[in-house]
């Protein structure tokens, strides 16, 4: 038997066939409940689909293989997935998260998680000494990273952070939504947990809200995460889980195309007169570029941000003039999106007011460049 390469695993969704029918594509099982054996046992292992849903298996096991983990649990959203990791801790536990991270999760940590009793510190996780100083040996139970991190694409060092966290008796969890297993495999770099908003690249078509958590080991912490999944009930719908296995089949070509286009756009917009700065890990001048070269394979992802000359007004006016790019939040779909990020994150956001976040899709890269370049020129004329 050939040991399948990741591209093959993804394209074939583990290469299984439906034994009952010979169907090449896995079925969608809407059933909420399962038959009990006459002798009162559940030998086939499924009871009720909040806890065990047959449609989840293909997506979950494909992702486990791609991440090189032990098991994956699916959740009703990326937020539900991330929450489950934190709720598997206990009130009074200390956690360290980066200052630059997905804003809704940062808000949840500052709000709900802190009220629930977690002691949360936000550190400049790009500075290993600052990170070390924020970790309290024996009390810090979890370090959270997101890399590259929304929306400045800050690159954090997974291997170095894992070492520091483990030395202090803490676990490391990584939100790998933007990198995807195509570019980075956090578990192979020492992380204990990898989380995805599968709403984004993994599904890839902007038509399902779903989240995942993959563990390196089936230990007690993992058992608690699974208990949170089934008892809090934040599981996805069956259709979403089915769409996820379908979406992941094209994950590799999508992410590689999107990374190549983002690299081209980052380079070309760096020389554009309407652009003050391009934030992209693939640019040699970008802080964290060398680290990204070590940590990411085959590209730097499909996300970049530009800071435009003329401040907030020019940024919003630029977004108003695009036609191929779509003005919308979210990321990782086949269509390119542009967003004035400060408008959605609100006044407490650390995001500069002149920043436009770009999610690069599968359109012709020259069309994307021309469309945004014209919009920048039009915004300057206002
Ligand atoms: C979107 C996103 C999330 C939240 O995921 P949802 O599926 O929207 O709940 C978390 N982390 C990152 C990096 C994201 O982009």
Coordinates of C-alpha atoms and ligand atoms in Angstrom, one line a residue:
X1 CA 0.0 0.0 0.0
X2 CA 1.3 3.4 -0.9
X3 CA 1.5 5.8 2.0
X4 CA -0.8 8.5 0.6
X5 CA 0.5 12.0 0.4
X6 CA -1.6 14.8 1.9
X7 CA -2.9 16.0 -1.6
X8 CA -4.3 12.5 -2.2
X9 CA -5.8 12.2 1.3
X10 CA -7.6 15.5 0.8
X11 CA -8.8 14.9 -2.8
X12 CA -10.1 11.5 -2.1
X13 CA -11.4 12.2 1.5
X14 CA -9.4 9.2 2.7
X15 CA -10.4 7.2 -0.4
X16 CA -13.3 5.4 1.2
X17 CA -16.3 3.9 -0.7
X18 CA -19.8 3.4 0.8
X19 CA -19.9 -0.3 1.5
X20 CA -23.7 -0.5 1.5
X21 CA -24.2 1.0 -2.0
X22 CA -20.9 1.3 -3.7
X23 CA -21.4 5.1 -3.8
X24 CA -18.1 6.9 -4.5
X25 CA -19.2 10.0 -2.5
X26 CA -20.1 9.5 1.2
X27 CA -23.8 9.8 2.0
X28 CA -25.3 12.4 4.2
X29 CA -27.1 10.8 7.2
X30 CA -29.8 13.1 8.6
X31 CA -30.7 10.6 11.3
X32 CA -30.6 12.1 14.8
X33 CA -30.8 8.7 16.5
X34 CA -29.5 5.1 16.1
X35 CA -31.0 1.6 16.6
X36 CA -30.3 -0.1 19.9
X37 CA -29.4 -3.8 19.7
X38 CA -32.2 -6.2 21.0
X39 CA -29.9 -7.2 23.9
X40 CA -29.9 -3.5 24.9
X41 CA -26.4 -2.7 23.8
X42 CA -25.2 -0.1 21.2
X43 CA -22.6 -2.3 19.5
X44 CA -22.3 0.0 16.5
X45 CA -21.1 2.7 18.8
X46 CA -23.7 5.4 18.0
X47 CA -26.6 6.5 20.2
X48 CA -27.7 10.0 19.4
X49 CA -26.2 12.4 16.8
X50 CA -25.3 15.3 19.1
X51 CA -22.6 13.0 20.4
X52 CA -22.0 10.6 17.5
X53 CA -23.0 11.7 14.0
X54 CA -22.0 9.4 11.1
X55 CA -21.8 12.3 8.6
X56 CA -19.1 13.9 10.8
X57 CA -16.7 11.1 10.3
X58 CA -15.3 11.7 6.8
X59 CA -14.6 15.4 7.4
X60 CA -13.2 14.8 10.9
X61 CA -11.0 11.9 9.9
X62 CA -9.7 13.5 6.8
X63 CA -8.7 16.6 8.8
X64 CA -7.0 14.4 11.5
X65 CA -4.9 12.8 8.7
X66 CA -4.0 16.2 7.2
X67 CA -3.0 17.7 10.6
X68 CA -1.2 14.5 11.7
X69 CA -3.3 14.4 14.8
X70 CA -5.0 11.7 16.9
X71 CA -8.7 12.8 16.6
X72 CA -10.8 15.7 15.4
X73 CA -14.1 17.0 16.8
X74 CA -16.5 19.2 14.7
X75 CA -18.3 22.2 16.1
X76 CA -21.1 24.5 15.0
X77 CA -18.7 27.3 14.3
X78 CA -15.0 28.3 14.7
X79 CA -16.0 30.2 17.8
X80 CA -17.7 27.1 19.3
X81 CA -14.6 25.1 18.6
X82 CA -12.3 27.7 20.3
X83 CA -14.7 28.1 23.2
X84 CA -14.6 24.3 23.8
X85 CA -10.8 24.4 24.2
X86 CA -11.0 27.2 26.9
X87 CA -14.0 25.7 28.6
X88 CA -12.1 22.4 29.0
X89 CA -9.9 24.4 31.5
X90 CA -11.2 25.2 35.0
X91 CA -12.1 28.5 36.5
X92 CA -9.0 30.0 38.1
X93 CA -6.7 28.7 35.4
X94 CA -4.4 31.2 33.7
X95 CA -4.2 31.5 29.9
X96 CA -2.0 33.6 27.7
X97 CA -3.2 34.8 24.3
X98 CA -1.6 37.1 21.7
X99 CA -2.5 40.8 21.5
X100 CA -3.1 40.5 17.8
X101 CA -5.7 37.8 17.1
X102 CA -9.2 37.2 15.7
X103 CA -11.2 40.0 17.3
X104 CA -14.4 38.0 18.2
X105 CA -12.4 35.5 20.2
X106 CA -10.4 38.2 21.9
X107 CA -13.7 39.8 22.9
X108 CA -15.0 36.4 24.2
X109 CA -11.8 36.0 26.3
X110 CA -12.1 39.5 27.7
X111 CA -15.8 39.1 28.4
X112 CA -17.4 35.7 28.9
X113 CA -14.2 33.7 29.7
X114 CA -13.0 36.3 32.2
X115 CA -16.4 36.4 33.9
X116 CA -16.4 32.6 34.0
X117 CA -13.2 32.7 35.9
X118 CA -10.3 32.2 33.5
X119 CA -7.4 34.6 34.1
X120 CA -6.5 35.8 30.7
X121 CA -3.3 37.8 29.8
X122 CA -2.7 39.2 26.3
X123 CA 1.0 39.2 25.4
X124 CA 3.1 40.4 22.6
X125 CA 3.5 36.8 21.4
X126 CA 5.8 37.8 18.6
X127 CA 8.5 38.6 21.2
X128 CA 9.5 35.3 22.8
X129 CA 10.9 37.1 26.0
X130 CA 7.6 38.9 26.5
X131 CA 5.7 35.6 26.0
X132 CA 8.0 33.9 28.5
X133 CA 7.4 36.7 31.0
X134 CA 3.6 36.4 30.6
X135 CA 3.6 32.6 31.4
X136 CA 3.3 31.7 35.1
X137 CA 4.8 28.2 35.6
X138 CA 2.3 25.9 37.3
X139 CA -0.6 28.4 36.9
X140 CA -0.7 28.9 33.1
X141 CA -2.5 26.0 31.7
X142 CA -2.9 27.1 28.1
X143 CA -1.1 29.3 25.6
X144 CA -3.2 30.3 22.5
X145 CA -1.6 31.3 19.2
X146 CA -3.1 32.3 15.9
X147 CA -0.6 32.4 13.0
X148 CA -0.6 34.3 10.7
X149 CA -2.8 36.4 13.0
X150 CA -5.8 38.5 11.9
X151 CA -5.6 41.1 10.4
X152 CA -2.0 42.3 10.5
X153 CA -0.7 38.7 9.6
X154 CA 1.7 38.7 12.5
X155 CA 3.6 35.4 12.4
X156 CA 4.1 33.6 15.7
X157 CA 6.7 30.9 16.4
X158 CA 4.9 27.7 17.1
X159 CA 7.9 25.5 17.9
X160 CA 9.5 28.1 20.3
X161 CA 6.2 28.8 22.0
X162 CA 5.5 25.0 22.4
X163 CA 8.8 24.6 24.1
X164 CA 8.2 27.5 26.6
X165 CA 4.6 26.4 27.3
X166 CA 5.6 22.8 27.9
X167 CA 8.5 23.8 30.2
X168 CA 5.9 25.7 32.3
X169 CA 3.4 22.9 32.4
X170 CA 1.0 24.5 29.9
X171 CA -0.5 23.2 26.6
X172 CA -0.3 25.1 23.3
X173 CA -3.3 25.5 21.1
X174 CA -3.0 27.1 17.7
X175 CA -5.8 28.7 15.6
X176 CA -4.5 27.6 12.2
X177 CA -7.5 28.9 10.2
X178 CA -5.4 31.1 7.9
X179 CA -2.4 28.8 7.4
X180 CA -4.4 25.6 6.9
X181 CA -2.6 22.2 6.9
X182 CA -1.5 22.9 3.4
X183 CA 1.0 25.5 4.7
X184 CA 1.6 24.7 8.4
X185 CA 1.1 21.6 10.6
X186 CA 1.2 23.0 14.1
X187 CA 1.1 19.5 15.8
X188 CA 4.3 18.6 14.0
X189 CA 5.9 21.7 15.5
X190 CA 4.9 20.8 19.1
X191 CA 1.4 22.2 19.5
X192 CA -1.1 20.1 21.5
X193 CA -4.2 21.3 19.8
X194 CA -5.0 22.8 16.5
X195 CA -8.3 24.7 15.9
X196 CA -9.9 25.9 12.6
X197 CA -12.7 28.1 11.6
X198 CA -13.5 25.6 8.9
X199 CA -16.0 28.2 7.7
X200 CA -13.0 29.7 5.9
X201 CA -10.4 27.8 3.9
X202 CA -11.2 24.2 4.9
X203 CA -14.7 24.4 3.5
X204 CA -13.7 27.2 1.2
X205 CA -16.9 28.2 -0.5
X206 CA -18.5 30.6 2.0
X207 CA -21.6 28.4 2.4
X208 CA -21.1 26.6 5.8
X209 CA -20.4 27.9 9.3
X210 CA -18.4 25.1 11.0
X211 CA -15.4 24.7 13.3
X212 CA -12.9 22.0 14.2
X213 CA -10.5 21.0 17.0
X214 CA -7.8 18.4 16.4
X215 CA -5.7 16.9 19.2
X216 CA -2.2 15.5 19.2
X217 CA -3.2 12.9 21.8
X218 CA -6.3 11.3 23.2
X219 CA -5.7 12.4 26.8
X220 CA -7.9 13.7 29.6
X221 CA -7.9 17.2 28.3
X222 CA -9.2 15.9 24.9
X223 CA -11.9 13.9 26.7
X224 CA -13.0 17.1 28.4
X225 CA -13.1 19.0 25.1
X226 CA -15.4 16.2 23.7
X227 CA -17.6 16.4 26.8
X228 CA -17.9 20.1 26.2
X229 CA -18.8 19.4 22.6
X230 CA -21.6 17.0 23.4
X231 CA -22.9 18.6 26.6
X232 CA -22.8 22.2 25.5
X233 CA -24.2 20.9 22.2
X234 CA -22.3 23.2 19.9
X235 CA -22.2 20.7 17.1
X236 CA -22.6 21.5 13.4
X237 CA -25.6 20.6 11.2
X238 CA -25.3 17.4 9.1
X239 CA -25.3 19.4 5.8
X240 CA -22.4 21.6 7.0
X241 CA -20.3 18.5 8.0
X242 CA -21.0 17.0 4.6
X243 CA -20.1 20.2 2.8
X244 CA -16.9 20.3 4.7
X245 CA -15.7 16.9 3.5
X246 CA -16.6 18.1 0.0
X247 CA -14.8 21.4 0.3
X248 CA -11.6 19.9 1.7
X249 CA -11.2 17.8 -1.5
X250 CA -10.0 20.9 -3.3
X251 CA -8.1 22.4 -0.3
X252 CA -4.6 22.0 -1.7
X253 CA -5.1 23.5 -5.2
X254 CA -7.2 26.3 -3.7
X255 CA -4.8 27.3 -1.0
X256 CA -1.8 27.1 -3.3
X257 CA -3.5 29.2 -6.0
X258 CA -4.6 31.7 -3.4
X259 CA -1.2 31.9 -1.9
X260 CA 0.5 32.5 -5.3
X261 CA -2.0 35.2 -6.1
X262 CA -1.7 36.9 -2.7
X263 CA 2.1 36.9 -3.2
X264 CA 1.8 38.6 -6.6
X265 CA -0.7 41.1 -5.3
X266 CA 1.5 41.9 -2.2
X267 CA 4.5 42.5 -4.5
X268 CA 2.6 44.6 -7.0
X269 CA 0.7 46.7 -4.4
X270 CA 4.0 47.4 -2.6
X271 CA 5.0 49.5 -5.6
X272 CA 1.6 51.2 -5.9
X273 CA 1.4 55.0 -5.3
X274 CA -1.9 54.7 -3.5
X275 CA -0.6 52.2 -1.0
X276 CA 1.4 53.2 2.1
X277 CA 2.2 49.6 3.3
X278 CA 1.4 46.0 2.4
X279 CA 1.2 43.5 5.3
X280 CA 2.0 40.0 4.0
X281 CA 4.3 37.3 5.5
X282 CA 5.6 36.5 2.0
X283 CA 7.3 39.9 1.6
X284 CA 11.0 39.9 2.4
X285 CA 10.7 43.2 4.3
X286 CA 7.9 42.0 6.5
X287 CA 8.7 41.4 10.2
X288 CA 8.4 37.6 10.7
X289 CA 9.2 36.8 7.0
X290 CA 12.1 34.5 8.0
X291 CA 10.1 32.8 10.6
X292 CA 7.2 32.3 8.1
X293 CA 9.7 30.8 5.6
X294 CA 10.6 28.2 8.2
X295 CA 7.1 27.6 9.5
X296 CA 5.1 27.7 6.3
X297 CA 5.6 25.4 3.3
X298 CA 4.7 26.2 -0.2
X299 CA 3.4 29.7 0.3
X300 CA 2.4 32.4 2.8
X301 CA -1.4 32.1 2.6
X302 CA -4.2 34.0 0.8
X303 CA -4.6 36.8 3.3
X304 CA -3.0 40.2 3.1
X305 CA -3.8 43.8 4.2
X306 CA -3.0 47.1 2.6
X307 CA -2.7 50.5 4.3
X308 CA -3.8 53.2 1.9
X309 CA -2.6 56.7 1.6
X310 CA -5.3 59.2 2.7
X311 CA -6.4 57.5 5.9
X312 CA -9.8 56.0 6.8
X313 CA -11.7 58.0 4.2
X314 CA -9.5 56.8 1.4
X315 CA -9.7 53.3 2.6
X316 CA -13.5 53.2 2.7
X317 CA -13.7 55.0 -0.7
X318 CA -11.3 52.4 -2.2
X319 CA -13.6 49.6 -1.0
X320 CA -16.5 51.5 -2.4
X321 CA -15.1 51.5 -6.0
X322 CA -14.2 47.8 -6.5
X323 CA -16.4 45.5 -8.6
X324 CA -14.6 42.1 -8.8
X325 CA -13.6 42.2 -5.1
X326 CA -16.7 41.9 -2.9
X327 CA -17.2 44.2 0.1
X328 CA -17.8 41.6 2.9
X329 CA -16.4 40.1 6.0
X330 CA -15.1 36.6 6.4
X331 CA -12.2 35.0 4.4
X332 CA -11.0 31.9 2.7
X333 CA -13.7 31.5 0.0
X334 CA -13.2 31.1 -3.8
X335 CA -14.3 34.8 -4.2
X336 CA -12.1 37.6 -3.3
X337 CA -13.2 39.8 -0.4
X338 CA -12.2 43.3 0.7
X339 CA -13.0 44.7 4.1
X340 CA -12.4 47.9 6.0
X341 CA -11.5 46.0 9.2
X342 CA -11.7 48.8 11.7
X343 CA -15.4 49.4 10.8
X344 CA -16.3 45.8 11.9
X345 CA -14.0 45.6 14.9
X346 CA -15.2 48.8 16.5
X347 CA -13.5 51.6 18.5
X348 CA -11.5 49.2 20.8
X349 CA -9.8 47.6 17.8
X350 CA -6.0 47.9 17.5
X351 CA -6.4 47.8 13.7
X352 CA -5.2 51.0 11.9
X353 CA -8.1 53.0 10.3
X354 CA -6.4 53.1 6.9
X355 CA -6.3 49.3 6.6
X356 CA -8.1 47.1 4.1
X357 CA -8.1 43.4 4.6
X358 CA -8.0 41.3 1.5
X359 CA -9.0 37.7 1.2
X360 CA -7.7 36.5 -2.2
X361 CA -9.9 34.1 -4.1
X362 CA -9.5 32.1 -7.3
X363 CA -10.1 34.9 -9.9
X364 CA -7.5 35.8 -12.4
X365 CA -4.8 37.7 -10.4
X366 CA -4.5 40.4 -13.1
X367 CA -8.3 41.1 -12.8
X368 CA -7.9 41.4 -9.0
X369 CA -4.9 43.8 -9.4
X370 CA -6.6 46.0 -12.1
X371 CA -9.9 46.2 -10.2
X372 CA -8.3 47.3 -6.9
X373 CA -5.7 49.5 -8.6
X374 CA -8.4 51.4 -10.3
X375 CA -10.4 51.7 -7.1
X376 CA -7.3 53.1 -5.3
X377 CA -6.9 55.7 -8.1
X378 CA -10.6 56.7 -8.0
X379 CA -10.4 57.0 -4.2
X380 CA -7.5 59.4 -4.5
X381 CA -9.4 61.7 -6.9
X382 CA -12.2 62.3 -4.3
Ligands
LIG1 C1 -13.6 33.4 11.4 C2 -12.5 33.1 12.4 C3 -12.8 32.5 13.6 C4 -14.2 32.2 14.1 O1 -14.8 31.3 13.3 P1 -16.4 31.2 13.0 O2 -16.5 30.0 12.1 O3 -16.8 32.5 12.3 O4 -17.1 31.1 14.3 C5 -11.8 32.2 14.4 N1 -10.5 32.4 14.1 C6 -10.2 33.0 12.9 C7 -8.7 33.2 12.5 C8 -11.2 33.3 12.0 O5 -10.9 33.9 10.8

